[in-house]
mmCIF file of C-alpha atoms in Angstrom:
data_model
loop_
_atom_site.group_PDB
_atom_site.id
_atom_site.type_symbol
_atom_site.label_atom_id
_atom_site.label_comp_id
_atom_site.label_asym_id
_atom_site.label_seq_id
_atom_site.Cartn_x
_atom_site.Cartn_y
_atom_site.Cartn_z
ATOM 1 C CA UNK N 1 0.000 0.000 0.000
ATOM 2 C CA UNK N 2 1.147 3.505 -0.703
ATOM 3 C CA UNK N 3 2.024 6.018 1.997
ATOM 4 C CA UNK N 4 3.237 9.587 2.295
ATOM 5 C CA UNK N 5 5.412 11.128 4.987
ATOM 6 C CA UNK N 6 5.646 14.833 5.614
ATOM 7 C CA UNK N 7 8.261 15.083 8.344
ATOM 8 C CA UNK N 8 7.671 18.725 9.209
ATOM 9 C CA UNK N 9 4.454 19.393 11.092
ATOM 10 C CA UNK N 10 4.960 23.143 11.286
ATOM 11 C CA UNK N 11 7.361 25.494 9.505
ATOM 12 C CA UNK N 12 7.813 29.213 10.079
ATOM 13 C CA UNK N 13 9.551 31.382 7.506
ATOM 14 C CA UNK N 14 9.979 35.102 7.029
ATOM 15 C CA UNK N 15 8.177 36.833 4.221
ATOM 16 C CA UNK N 16 10.459 36.966 1.208
ATOM 17 C CA UNK N 17 12.519 33.979 2.306
ATOM 18 C CA UNK N 18 12.752 30.755 0.360
ATOM 19 C CA UNK N 19 10.714 27.701 1.273
ATOM 20 C CA UNK N 20 11.123 23.957 0.967
ATOM 21 C CA UNK N 21 8.520 21.502 2.242
ATOM 22 C CA UNK N 22 9.548 17.884 2.384
ATOM 23 C CA UNK N 23 7.589 14.892 1.161
ATOM 24 C CA UNK N 24 8.591 11.247 0.996
ATOM 25 C CA UNK N 25 6.398 8.580 -0.504
ATOM 26 C CA UNK N 26 6.228 4.831 -0.615
ATOM 27 C CA UNK N 27 4.748 3.169 -3.657
ATOM 28 C CA UNK N 28 5.742 0.121 -5.672
ATOM 29 C CA UNK N 29 5.336 1.558 -9.146
ATOM 30 C CA UNK N 30 5.728 4.940 -10.751
ATOM 31 C CA UNK N 31 3.641 7.233 -8.596
ATOM 32 C CA UNK N 32 1.361 10.074 -9.440
ATOM 33 C CA UNK N 33 2.343 12.850 -7.030
ATOM 34 C CA UNK N 34 0.496 15.962 -5.992
ATOM 35 C CA UNK N 35 0.797 18.957 -3.737
ATOM 36 C CA UNK N 36 -2.383 20.545 -2.434
ATOM 37 C CA UNK N 37 -2.843 23.642 -0.286
ATOM 38 C CA UNK N 38 -5.653 24.156 2.204
ATOM 39 C CA UNK N 39 -6.488 27.511 3.720
ATOM 40 C CA UNK N 40 -8.731 27.771 6.784
ATOM 41 C CA UNK N 41 -12.327 27.112 5.853
ATOM 42 C CA UNK N 42 -11.382 26.285 2.296
ATOM 43 C CA UNK N 43 -11.205 23.119 0.287
ATOM 44 C CA UNK N 44 -8.018 21.680 -1.090
ATOM 45 C CA UNK N 45 -6.492 23.437 -4.071
ATOM 46 C CA UNK N 46 -4.048 21.689 -6.367
ATOM 47 C CA UNK N 47 -0.684 23.419 -6.589
ATOM 48 C CA UNK N 48 1.024 21.002 -8.963
ATOM 49 C CA UNK N 49 1.190 17.401 -10.069
ATOM 50 C CA UNK N 50 3.698 14.924 -11.432
ATOM 51 C CA UNK N 51 2.692 12.041 -13.661
ATOM 52 C CA UNK N 52 5.757 11.446 -15.830
ATOM 53 C CA UNK N 53 8.394 13.240 -17.851
ATOM 54 C CA UNK N 54 10.342 16.211 -16.573
ATOM 55 C CA UNK N 55 11.077 15.681 -12.901
ATOM 56 C CA UNK N 56 10.896 19.397 -12.125
ATOM 57 C CA UNK N 57 7.298 20.530 -12.302
ATOM 58 C CA UNK N 58 5.978 24.039 -12.135
ATOM 59 C CA UNK N 59 2.736 24.890 -10.422
ATOM 60 C CA UNK N 60 0.545 27.804 -9.586
ATOM 61 C CA UNK N 61 1.452 30.697 -7.302
ATOM 62 C CA UNK N 62 5.167 30.355 -8.089
ATOM 63 C CA UNK N 63 5.583 26.893 -6.565
ATOM 64 C CA UNK N 64 7.662 24.098 -8.030
ATOM 65 C CA UNK N 65 8.465 20.553 -6.986
ATOM 66 C CA UNK N 66 11.139 18.059 -7.921
ATOM 67 C CA UNK N 67 10.540 14.321 -8.196
ATOM 68 C CA UNK N 68 13.569 12.297 -7.099
ATOM 69 C CA UNK N 69 12.966 8.606 -7.609
ATOM 70 C CA UNK N 70 16.209 7.572 -5.898
ATOM 71 C CA UNK N 71 15.148 9.369 -2.721
ATOM 72 C CA UNK N 72 11.403 8.687 -3.023
ATOM 73 C CA UNK N 73 10.877 12.380 -2.549
ATOM 74 C CA UNK N 74 8.750 15.121 -4.025
ATOM 75 C CA UNK N 75 9.729 18.304 -2.222
ATOM 76 C CA UNK N 76 7.869 21.554 -2.756
ATOM 77 C CA UNK N 77 9.790 24.803 -3.171
ATOM 78 C CA UNK N 78 9.175 28.489 -3.582
ATOM 79 C CA UNK N 79 11.976 31.046 -3.952
ATOM 80 C CA UNK N 80 10.223 33.868 -2.097
ATOM 81 C CA UNK N 81 7.137 33.395 0.090
ATOM 82 C CA UNK N 82 4.331 35.887 0.512
ATOM 83 C CA UNK N 83 2.150 36.354 3.573
ATOM 84 C CA UNK N 84 -0.736 34.860 1.592
ATOM 85 C CA UNK N 85 1.125 31.540 1.374
ATOM 86 C CA UNK N 86 0.341 30.815 5.021
ATOM 87 C CA UNK N 87 -1.753 27.645 4.925
ATOM 88 C CA UNK N 88 -1.631 23.867 5.344
ATOM 89 C CA UNK N 89 0.197 21.978 2.620
ATOM 90 C CA UNK N 90 -0.483 18.353 1.774
ATOM 91 C CA UNK N 91 1.530 15.998 -0.343
ATOM 92 C CA UNK N 92 -0.379 13.103 -1.893
ATOM 93 C CA UNK N 93 0.304 10.025 -3.962
ATOM 94 C CA UNK N 94 -2.273 8.717 -6.385
ATOM 95 C CA UNK N 95 -2.433 5.090 -7.308
ATOM 96 C CA UNK N 96 -4.761 3.352 -9.677
ATOM 97 C CA UNK N 97 -6.547 0.490 -8.105
ATOM 98 C CA UNK N 98 -9.212 -1.717 -9.601
ATOM 99 C CA UNK N 99 -12.067 -0.061 -11.497
ATOM 100 C CA UNK N 100 -9.922 2.943 -12.390
ATOM 101 C CA UNK N 101 -10.086 4.425 -8.922
ATOM 102 C CA UNK N 102 -7.297 6.946 -8.588
ATOM 103 C CA UNK N 103 -7.726 7.530 -4.893
ATOM 104 C CA UNK N 104 -5.252 9.808 -3.221
ATOM 105 C CA UNK N 105 -3.236 8.959 -0.124
ATOM 106 C CA UNK N 106 -2.286 12.116 1.734
ATOM 107 C CA UNK N 107 0.436 12.964 4.181
ATOM 108 C CA UNK N 108 -0.404 14.540 7.517
ATOM 109 C CA UNK N 109 0.350 18.007 6.226
ATOM 110 C CA UNK N 110 2.758 20.812 7.000
ATOM 111 C CA UNK N 111 1.419 24.032 8.461
ATOM 112 C CA UNK N 112 3.228 27.068 7.099
ATOM 113 C CA UNK N 113 3.397 30.280 9.101
ATOM 114 C CA UNK N 114 4.784 33.450 7.564
ATOM 115 C CA UNK N 115 6.295 36.147 9.781
ATOM 116 C CA UNK N 116 6.815 39.734 8.648
ATOM 117 C CA UNK B 1 -16.429 25.532 -13.855
ATOM 118 C CA UNK B 2 -18.627 26.403 -10.948
ATOM 119 C CA UNK B 3 -16.614 24.113 -8.726
ATOM 120 C CA UNK B 4 -17.580 21.317 -6.389
ATOM 121 C CA UNK B 5 -20.177 22.339 -3.836
ATOM 122 C CA UNK B 6 -21.118 20.667 -0.584
ATOM 123 C CA UNK B 7 -24.054 21.164 1.687
ATOM 124 C CA UNK B 8 -24.272 21.833 4.552
ATOM 125 C CA UNK B 9 -20.948 23.445 5.389
ATOM 126 C CA UNK B 10 -21.384 22.731 9.067
ATOM 127 C CA UNK B 11 -23.498 20.219 10.937
ATOM 128 C CA UNK B 12 -23.835 19.756 14.673
ATOM 129 C CA UNK B 13 -25.731 16.700 15.770
ATOM 130 C CA UNK B 14 -26.264 14.643 18.865
ATOM 131 C CA UNK B 15 -24.858 11.196 19.207
ATOM 132 C CA UNK B 16 -27.182 8.599 17.796
ATOM 133 C CA UNK B 17 -28.804 10.862 15.223
ATOM 134 C CA UNK B 18 -28.593 10.321 11.473
ATOM 135 C CA UNK B 19 -27.047 12.903 9.181
ATOM 136 C CA UNK B 20 -26.865 13.280 5.411
ATOM 137 C CA UNK B 21 -24.443 15.353 3.386
ATOM 138 C CA UNK B 22 -24.723 16.337 -0.239
ATOM 139 C CA UNK B 23 -22.032 16.867 -2.858
ATOM 140 C CA UNK B 24 -22.559 18.427 -6.275
ATOM 141 C CA UNK B 25 -19.565 17.711 -8.511
ATOM 142 C CA UNK B 26 -18.448 19.676 -11.519
ATOM 143 C CA UNK B 27 -21.042 18.855 -14.138
ATOM 144 C CA UNK B 28 -18.952 16.975 -16.700
ATOM 145 C CA UNK B 29 -16.990 14.975 -14.127
ATOM 146 C CA UNK B 30 -17.907 11.293 -14.039
ATOM 147 C CA UNK B 31 -15.720 10.360 -11.073
ATOM 148 C CA UNK B 32 -16.617 11.299 -7.540
ATOM 149 C CA UNK B 33 -14.731 10.679 -4.310
ATOM 150 C CA UNK B 34 -15.504 11.083 -0.622
ATOM 151 C CA UNK B 35 -12.714 11.660 1.879
ATOM 152 C CA UNK B 36 -12.700 12.243 5.631
ATOM 153 C CA UNK B 37 -10.271 14.577 7.363
ATOM 154 C CA UNK B 38 -9.781 14.658 11.115
ATOM 155 C CA UNK B 39 -7.915 17.333 13.013
ATOM 156 C CA UNK B 40 -4.210 17.329 12.314
ATOM 157 C CA UNK B 41 -4.472 14.676 9.629
ATOM 158 C CA UNK B 42 -4.612 14.574 5.887
ATOM 159 C CA UNK B 43 -7.769 13.486 4.103
ATOM 160 C CA UNK B 44 -8.450 9.746 4.024
ATOM 161 C CA UNK B 45 -10.257 8.011 1.188
ATOM 162 C CA UNK B 46 -13.751 6.730 1.950
ATOM 163 C CA UNK B 47 -15.438 5.776 -1.289
ATOM 164 C CA UNK B 48 -15.390 6.197 -5.076
ATOM 165 C CA UNK B 49 -18.053 6.451 -7.756
ATOM 166 C CA UNK B 50 -17.729 6.200 -11.481
ATOM 167 C CA UNK B 51 -20.953 7.625 -12.833
ATOM 168 C CA UNK B 52 -23.672 6.095 -10.641
ATOM 169 C CA UNK B 53 -21.706 2.980 -9.685
ATOM 170 C CA UNK B 54 -20.009 2.820 -6.309
ATOM 171 C CA UNK B 55 -16.906 0.863 -7.207
ATOM 172 C CA UNK B 56 -14.763 0.986 -4.105
ATOM 173 C CA UNK B 57 -15.210 1.516 -0.391
ATOM 174 C CA UNK B 58 -12.550 1.937 2.232
ATOM 175 C CA UNK B 59 -12.397 -0.197 5.350
ATOM 176 C CA UNK B 60 -12.975 3.118 7.145
ATOM 177 C CA UNK B 61 -16.538 3.072 5.845
ATOM 178 C CA UNK B 62 -18.405 1.109 8.480
ATOM 179 C CA UNK B 63 -21.885 -0.251 7.885
ATOM 180 C CA UNK B 64 -23.289 2.908 9.468
ATOM 181 C CA UNK B 65 -22.113 4.837 6.425
ATOM 182 C CA UNK B 66 -23.834 4.714 3.066
ATOM 183 C CA UNK B 67 -23.229 6.715 -0.068
ATOM 184 C CA UNK B 68 -25.204 7.083 -3.246
ATOM 185 C CA UNK B 69 -24.898 8.845 -6.536
ATOM 186 C CA UNK B 70 -28.217 8.523 -8.331
ATOM 187 C CA UNK B 71 -28.062 9.148 -12.056
ATOM 188 C CA UNK B 72 -24.369 9.856 -11.823
ATOM 189 C CA UNK B 73 -24.872 13.442 -10.772
ATOM 190 C CA UNK B 74 -24.879 14.635 -7.143
ATOM 191 C CA UNK B 75 -23.918 12.296 -4.325
ATOM 192 C CA UNK B 76 -25.087 11.872 -0.760
ATOM 193 C CA UNK B 77 -23.235 10.468 2.217
ATOM 194 C CA UNK B 78 -25.371 9.313 5.128
ATOM 195 C CA UNK B 79 -24.146 8.408 8.582
ATOM 196 C CA UNK B 80 -26.573 6.520 10.774
ATOM 197 C CA UNK B 81 -26.411 6.449 14.559
ATOM 198 C CA UNK B 82 -23.610 8.978 14.696
ATOM 199 C CA UNK B 83 -20.803 8.552 17.205
ATOM 200 C CA UNK B 84 -18.390 11.127 18.575
ATOM 201 C CA UNK B 85 -15.630 9.521 16.548
ATOM 202 C CA UNK B 86 -17.469 10.536 13.399
ATOM 203 C CA UNK B 87 -16.654 14.180 14.067
ATOM 204 C CA UNK B 88 -14.535 15.274 11.122
ATOM 205 C CA UNK B 89 -14.477 17.233 7.901
ATOM 206 C CA UNK B 90 -16.075 15.308 5.061
ATOM 207 C CA UNK B 91 -14.640 16.272 1.686
ATOM 208 C CA UNK B 92 -15.998 15.520 -1.742
ATOM 209 C CA UNK B 93 -13.901 15.600 -4.906
ATOM 210 C CA UNK B 94 -14.621 15.025 -8.559
ATOM 211 C CA UNK B 95 -12.543 14.437 -11.653
ATOM 212 C CA UNK B 96 -12.981 14.054 -15.374
ATOM 213 C CA UNK B 97 -11.246 10.699 -15.615
ATOM 214 C CA UNK B 98 -7.913 8.978 -15.681
ATOM 215 C CA UNK B 99 -4.926 11.160 -14.848
ATOM 216 C CA UNK B 100 -7.085 14.231 -14.342
ATOM 217 C CA UNK B 101 -6.796 16.134 -11.124
ATOM 218 C CA UNK B 102 -9.380 15.859 -8.399
ATOM 219 C CA UNK B 103 -11.211 19.072 -7.582
ATOM 220 C CA UNK B 104 -12.245 19.324 -3.964
ATOM 221 C CA UNK B 105 -15.262 20.954 -2.442
ATOM 222 C CA UNK B 106 -15.106 23.106 0.705
ATOM 223 C CA UNK B 107 -16.169 20.208 2.903
ATOM 224 C CA UNK B 108 -18.839 19.589 5.507
ATOM 225 C CA UNK B 109 -17.638 19.863 9.080
ATOM 226 C CA UNK B 110 -19.519 17.440 11.315
ATOM 227 C CA UNK B 111 -19.534 17.802 15.084
ATOM 228 C CA UNK B 112 -21.156 15.042 17.112
ATOM 229 C CA UNK B 113 -21.964 16.034 20.687
#
């Protein structure tokens, strides 16, 4: 069964500083990988996804992530954070099961706090 | 896209009562998912529909839970005889098909007192 580990429960960074959120996954085949963001009272919004091809993927809001098969990682990065980036970030792995179900398995999330 | 909508956004109920939640997916999406998210955790898969057929259920979905998607449009999730452990955010997501992203609704927050 697939699993996702987000080792950092809470990260605090200064506005304008760079950001890296860690994600490690466990899956037997080539994974589909996602990063979602959740703001208070809001649903999950997809930041970016990796299915195949270029291992560096660009997403919305200036985020990018790099798939490293050798390290089973899919870390999220942003060169300069804005106060509006404060939210909960979830890494997820998607795996096709029977009947075409592409259910997502999420990590426990990393809460990002931005300080002025 | 008008997005995925869920109703109600919040529900407070007493233990032992039945509750029903509704999810309206994006209109052209044939795949619909229910997830449950408890405090401090990521969402966990509950069940999956392709059109009107419920094709997979998680072990998390006890026999007190039932989900339907009549005519392959909106879906309902019913919890019978609610327990305090059912308190969570219930999220609905829909997608167009294979390798398409899942769009999530805002969720229904259930509190069982």
